[in-house]
XYZ file of C-alpha atoms in Angstrom:
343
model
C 62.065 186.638 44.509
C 63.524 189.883 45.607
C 62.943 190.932 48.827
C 61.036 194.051 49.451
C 63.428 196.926 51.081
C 62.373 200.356 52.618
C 64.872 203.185 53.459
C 64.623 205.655 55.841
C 66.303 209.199 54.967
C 66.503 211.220 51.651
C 69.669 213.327 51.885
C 73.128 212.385 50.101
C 73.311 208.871 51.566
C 69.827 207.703 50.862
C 69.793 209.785 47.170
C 73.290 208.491 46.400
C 74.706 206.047 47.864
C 71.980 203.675 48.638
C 68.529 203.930 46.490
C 70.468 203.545 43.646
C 71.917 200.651 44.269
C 68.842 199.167 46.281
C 67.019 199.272 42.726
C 70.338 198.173 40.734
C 69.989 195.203 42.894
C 68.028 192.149 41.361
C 67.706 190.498 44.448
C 66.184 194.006 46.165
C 62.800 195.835 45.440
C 62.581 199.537 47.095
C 59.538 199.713 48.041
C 59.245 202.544 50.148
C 60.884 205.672 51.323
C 60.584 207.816 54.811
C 60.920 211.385 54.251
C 58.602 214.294 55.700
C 60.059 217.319 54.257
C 58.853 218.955 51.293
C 61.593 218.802 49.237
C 62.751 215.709 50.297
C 59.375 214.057 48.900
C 59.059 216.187 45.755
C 62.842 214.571 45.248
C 62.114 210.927 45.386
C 58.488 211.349 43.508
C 61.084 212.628 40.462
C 64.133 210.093 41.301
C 61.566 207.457 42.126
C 58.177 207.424 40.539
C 55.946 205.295 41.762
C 58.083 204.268 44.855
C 55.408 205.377 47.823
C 56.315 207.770 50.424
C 55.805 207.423 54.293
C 56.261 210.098 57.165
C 57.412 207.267 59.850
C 59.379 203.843 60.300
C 56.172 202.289 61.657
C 53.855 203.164 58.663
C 56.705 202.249 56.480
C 57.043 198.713 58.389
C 53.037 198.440 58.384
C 52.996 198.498 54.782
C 54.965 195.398 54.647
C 58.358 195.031 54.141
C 61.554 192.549 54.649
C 64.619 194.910 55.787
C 65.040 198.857 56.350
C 68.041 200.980 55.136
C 68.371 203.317 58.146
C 70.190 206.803 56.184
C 69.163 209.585 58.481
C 71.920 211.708 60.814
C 73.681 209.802 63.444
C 71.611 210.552 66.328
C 67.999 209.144 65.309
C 70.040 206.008 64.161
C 69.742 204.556 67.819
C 66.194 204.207 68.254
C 64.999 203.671 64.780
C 67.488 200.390 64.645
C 66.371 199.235 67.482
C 62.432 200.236 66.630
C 63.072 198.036 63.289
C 64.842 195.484 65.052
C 61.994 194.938 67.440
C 59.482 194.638 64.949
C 61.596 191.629 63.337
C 62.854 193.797 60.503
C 66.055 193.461 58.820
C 68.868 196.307 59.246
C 71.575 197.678 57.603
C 72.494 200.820 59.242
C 74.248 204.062 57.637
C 78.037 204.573 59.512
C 79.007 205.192 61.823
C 75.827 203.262 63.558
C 76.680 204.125 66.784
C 78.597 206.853 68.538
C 80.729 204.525 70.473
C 82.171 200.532 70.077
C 80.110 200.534 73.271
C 76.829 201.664 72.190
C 77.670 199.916 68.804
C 77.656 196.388 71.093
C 74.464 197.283 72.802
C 72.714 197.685 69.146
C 74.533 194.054 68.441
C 73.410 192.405 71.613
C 69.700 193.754 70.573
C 69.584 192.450 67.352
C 70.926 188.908 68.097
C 68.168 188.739 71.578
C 65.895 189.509 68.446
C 67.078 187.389 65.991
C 67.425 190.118 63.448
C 70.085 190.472 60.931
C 71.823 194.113 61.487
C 74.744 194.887 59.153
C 76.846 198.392 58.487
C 76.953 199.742 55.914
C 80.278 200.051 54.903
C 80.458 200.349 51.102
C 83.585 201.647 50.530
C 84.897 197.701 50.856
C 83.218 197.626 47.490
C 85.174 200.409 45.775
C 86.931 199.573 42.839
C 90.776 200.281 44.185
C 89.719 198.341 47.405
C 88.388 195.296 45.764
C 91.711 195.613 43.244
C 93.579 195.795 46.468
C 92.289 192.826 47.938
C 92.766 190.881 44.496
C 96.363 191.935 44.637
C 96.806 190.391 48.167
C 95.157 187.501 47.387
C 97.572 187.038 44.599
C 100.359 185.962 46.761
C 102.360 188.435 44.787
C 103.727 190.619 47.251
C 104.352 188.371 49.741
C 104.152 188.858 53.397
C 102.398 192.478 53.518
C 103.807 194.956 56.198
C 102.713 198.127 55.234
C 99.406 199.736 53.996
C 99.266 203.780 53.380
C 95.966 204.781 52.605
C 94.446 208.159 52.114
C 91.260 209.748 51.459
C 91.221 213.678 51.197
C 88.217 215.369 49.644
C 88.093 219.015 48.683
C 84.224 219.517 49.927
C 84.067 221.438 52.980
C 80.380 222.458 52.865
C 79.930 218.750 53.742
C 82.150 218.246 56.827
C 79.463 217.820 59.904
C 80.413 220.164 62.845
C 80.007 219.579 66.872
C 80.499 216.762 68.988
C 78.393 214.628 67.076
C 79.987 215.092 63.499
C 83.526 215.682 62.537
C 85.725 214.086 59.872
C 86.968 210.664 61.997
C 83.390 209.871 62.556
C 82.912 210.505 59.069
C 85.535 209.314 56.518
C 87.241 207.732 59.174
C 84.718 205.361 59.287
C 85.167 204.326 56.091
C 89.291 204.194 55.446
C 89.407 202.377 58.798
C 87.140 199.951 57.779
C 89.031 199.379 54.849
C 92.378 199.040 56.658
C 90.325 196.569 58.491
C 89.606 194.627 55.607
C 92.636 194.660 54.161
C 94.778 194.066 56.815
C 92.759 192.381 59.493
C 92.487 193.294 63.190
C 93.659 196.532 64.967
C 95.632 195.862 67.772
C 97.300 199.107 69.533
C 95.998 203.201 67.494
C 98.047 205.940 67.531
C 96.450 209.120 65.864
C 96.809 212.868 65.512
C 93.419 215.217 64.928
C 93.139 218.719 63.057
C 91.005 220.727 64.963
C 88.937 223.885 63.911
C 86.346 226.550 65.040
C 83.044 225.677 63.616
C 79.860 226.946 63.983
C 78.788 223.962 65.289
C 81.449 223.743 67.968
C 84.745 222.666 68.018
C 85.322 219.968 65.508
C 87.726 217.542 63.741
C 88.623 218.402 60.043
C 91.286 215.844 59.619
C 93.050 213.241 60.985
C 96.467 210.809 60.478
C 95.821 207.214 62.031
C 98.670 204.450 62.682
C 96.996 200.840 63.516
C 99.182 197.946 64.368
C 97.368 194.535 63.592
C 97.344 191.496 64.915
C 98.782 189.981 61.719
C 102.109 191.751 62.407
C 101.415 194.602 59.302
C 100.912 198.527 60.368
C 98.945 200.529 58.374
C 98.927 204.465 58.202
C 95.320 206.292 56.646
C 94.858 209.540 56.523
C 92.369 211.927 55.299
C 91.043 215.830 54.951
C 88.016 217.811 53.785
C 89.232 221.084 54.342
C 92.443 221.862 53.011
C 91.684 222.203 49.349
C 93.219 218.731 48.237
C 91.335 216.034 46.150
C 93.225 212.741 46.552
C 93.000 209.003 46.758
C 96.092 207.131 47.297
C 97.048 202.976 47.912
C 100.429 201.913 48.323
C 100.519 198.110 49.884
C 104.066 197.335 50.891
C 105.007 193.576 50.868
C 108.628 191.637 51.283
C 108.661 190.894 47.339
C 107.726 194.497 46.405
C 104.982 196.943 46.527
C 101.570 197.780 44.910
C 100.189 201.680 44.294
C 97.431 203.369 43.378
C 95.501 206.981 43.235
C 92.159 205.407 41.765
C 88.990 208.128 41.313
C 86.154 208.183 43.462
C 85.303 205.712 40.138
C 81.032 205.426 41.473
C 80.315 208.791 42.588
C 81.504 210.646 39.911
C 79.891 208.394 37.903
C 76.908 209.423 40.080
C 77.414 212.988 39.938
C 77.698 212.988 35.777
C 74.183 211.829 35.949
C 74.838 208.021 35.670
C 73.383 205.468 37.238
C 73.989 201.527 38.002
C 70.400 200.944 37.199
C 70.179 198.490 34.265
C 74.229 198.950 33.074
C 75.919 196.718 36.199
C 77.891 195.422 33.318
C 79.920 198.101 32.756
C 79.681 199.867 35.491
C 82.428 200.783 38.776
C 85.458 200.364 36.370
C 88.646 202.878 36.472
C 89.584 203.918 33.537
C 93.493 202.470 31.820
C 95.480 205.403 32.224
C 94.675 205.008 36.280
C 95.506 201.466 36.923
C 97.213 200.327 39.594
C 100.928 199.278 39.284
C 102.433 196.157 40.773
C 106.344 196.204 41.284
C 107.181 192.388 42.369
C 109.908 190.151 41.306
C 111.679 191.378 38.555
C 108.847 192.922 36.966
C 106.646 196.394 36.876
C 103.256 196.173 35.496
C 99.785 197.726 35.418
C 97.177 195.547 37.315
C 93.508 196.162 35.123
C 90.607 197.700 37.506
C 88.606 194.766 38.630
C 84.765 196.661 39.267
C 83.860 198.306 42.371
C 80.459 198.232 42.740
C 77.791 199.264 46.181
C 74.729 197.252 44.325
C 76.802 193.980 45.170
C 76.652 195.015 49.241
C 72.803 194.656 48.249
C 72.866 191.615 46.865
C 75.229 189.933 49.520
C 72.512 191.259 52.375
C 69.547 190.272 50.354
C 70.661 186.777 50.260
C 71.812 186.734 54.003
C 68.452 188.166 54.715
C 66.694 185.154 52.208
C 68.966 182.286 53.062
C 70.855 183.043 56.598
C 74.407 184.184 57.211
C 76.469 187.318 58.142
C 75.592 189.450 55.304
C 78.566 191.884 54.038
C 79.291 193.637 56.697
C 77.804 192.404 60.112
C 77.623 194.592 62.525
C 80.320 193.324 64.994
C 82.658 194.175 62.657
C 81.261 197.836 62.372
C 81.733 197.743 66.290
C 85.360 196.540 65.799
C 85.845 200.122 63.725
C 84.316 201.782 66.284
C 86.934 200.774 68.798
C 89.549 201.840 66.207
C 87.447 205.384 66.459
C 87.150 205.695 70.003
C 90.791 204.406 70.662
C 91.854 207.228 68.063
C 89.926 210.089 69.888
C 91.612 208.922 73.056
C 95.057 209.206 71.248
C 95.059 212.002 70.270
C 94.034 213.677 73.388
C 96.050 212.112 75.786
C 99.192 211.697 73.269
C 100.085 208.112 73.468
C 99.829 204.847 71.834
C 96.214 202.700 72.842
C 95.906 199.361 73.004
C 92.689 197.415 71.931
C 91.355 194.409 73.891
């Protein structure tokens, strides 16, 4: 039996990145959606017939259901976690769920005194060059890994969030250091460099170069950019018996944005295509490494059974917490020019 999921928030991340995959899910049901603005409802009654619209959490959590997808900006995040969390609801929460590692453990600390599952949602883990990646390491192939170089840049300005309470480390960084995270295991010392602009929001940060030591004895370097007219994703693991690369599309949201959908075609969905396959240089030998699929409906169906059956979920929200110290300890880099070490 599915369980019954609400989401609160209708902009990109609740139109794109998680509806979708809420109802691609066989072990979710959406069965609700929190908007109030006109055009926000007049887009889910066309996206989502049928799927009822409230104008709060509470009436949404009245109407019965078993976990809430909270998608709205990252300053109402706060109290509607900790609204569904003390109602006995369910969470995953849209990154970067808190401003701070700090505040990010207070949100923790409420959900376990509740008893409440609370994960992140950090998707990107389930992109296809990550979860090729990972394969890869778990190969054995490359040996003892030392190196990861990872970089997100997106051409899409008109999306980077301006002021103290947006900017591009909050934003992507969230995301590429999770998956440095989860590729290479625990930060241990940061070192990072921010590019700064004049927006009309305030002074904000448009891009970013990170270098995280981990406790495994690896170092990775991720980078990223919104600004500067470049559209690039690029994975090089370095290892003692050779190295693995890749510059993978954004395979799922272009899917997305061709008017696709994971709805009913999981099968064949959140695969790159040939001519972008990895390559694997090990040994003796070069070869291409087939896309394994990358696919956000999975995240769903990993916290759908946590939420049925107990456990962690995907992404529980200590580890979230863990990337926001990675954050924080990058802010404080850059502004005081020196290398920070993590508890």
């Amino acid at each position: 039996m599915p369980i019954r999921v609400g989401l609160v928030g209708y902009g990109v991340g609740g139109r794109l990145f998680h509806s979708p995959y809420i109802r691609a899910s066989e072990e979710c049901r959406l069965v609700g959606i929190v908007a109030r603005s006109a055009e926000r409802v007049a887009e889910i009654h066309r996206d989502h017939p049928g799927v009822p619209v409230y104008g709060t959490l509470g009436e949404l959590i009245d109407a019965g259901i078993d976990a809430v997808v909270v998608s709205t900006p990252p300053h109402t995040r706060r109290e509607l976690v900790l609204e569904a969390v003390g109602r006995g609801v369910a969470v995953v929460a849209d990154k970067p769920f808190a401003p701070s590692a700090a505040a990010g453990a207070d949100l923790v600390e409420a959900a376990e005194r509740a008893g409440v599952l609370l994960n992140v949602f950090h998707n990107r883990r389930f992109d296809t060059d990550i979860v090729t990646a990972r394969a890869v390491l778990a190969s054995g192939e490359l040996g003892r890994i030392t190196r990861l170089d990872l970089r997100c840049d997106q051409d899409d300005p008109e999306t980077l969030e301006g002021g103290a309470e947006g900017g591009l480390l909050r934003d992507l960084g969230s995301h590429v250091v999770d998956q440095a995270l989860f590729l290479m295991g625990p930060a241990r010392f940061v070192t990072a460099q921010l590019d700064w602009i004049d927006h009309p929001q305030g002074r904000t940060d448009a891009g970013f170069v990170i270098t995280i030591e981990h406790a495994g004895g690896g170092h990775s370097h991720v980078s990223a950019s919104k600004i500067n007219r470049l559209s690039s994703r690029e994975l090089r693991l370095h290892g003692e018996h050779g190295s693995y690369r890749s510059d993978f599309s954004d395979v799922q949201f272009e899917a997305l944005r061709r008017g696709e959908t994971p709805i009913g075609t999981r099968e064949t969905w959140g695969y790159e295509l040939e001519d972008r396959w990895g390559v694997l240089a090990a040994g003796d030998g070069v070869r291409r490494i087939p896309s394994l699929q990358g696919d956000y409906a999975a995240y769903y169906d990993a916290f759908a059974r946590a939420v049925v059956s107990g456990g962690t979920g995907p992404v529980p929200a200590r580890e979230g917490v863990e990337v926001l110290a990675v954050l924080d300890a990058a802010r404080s880099s850059a502004a005081e020019h020196r290398t920070v070490a993590l508890d």
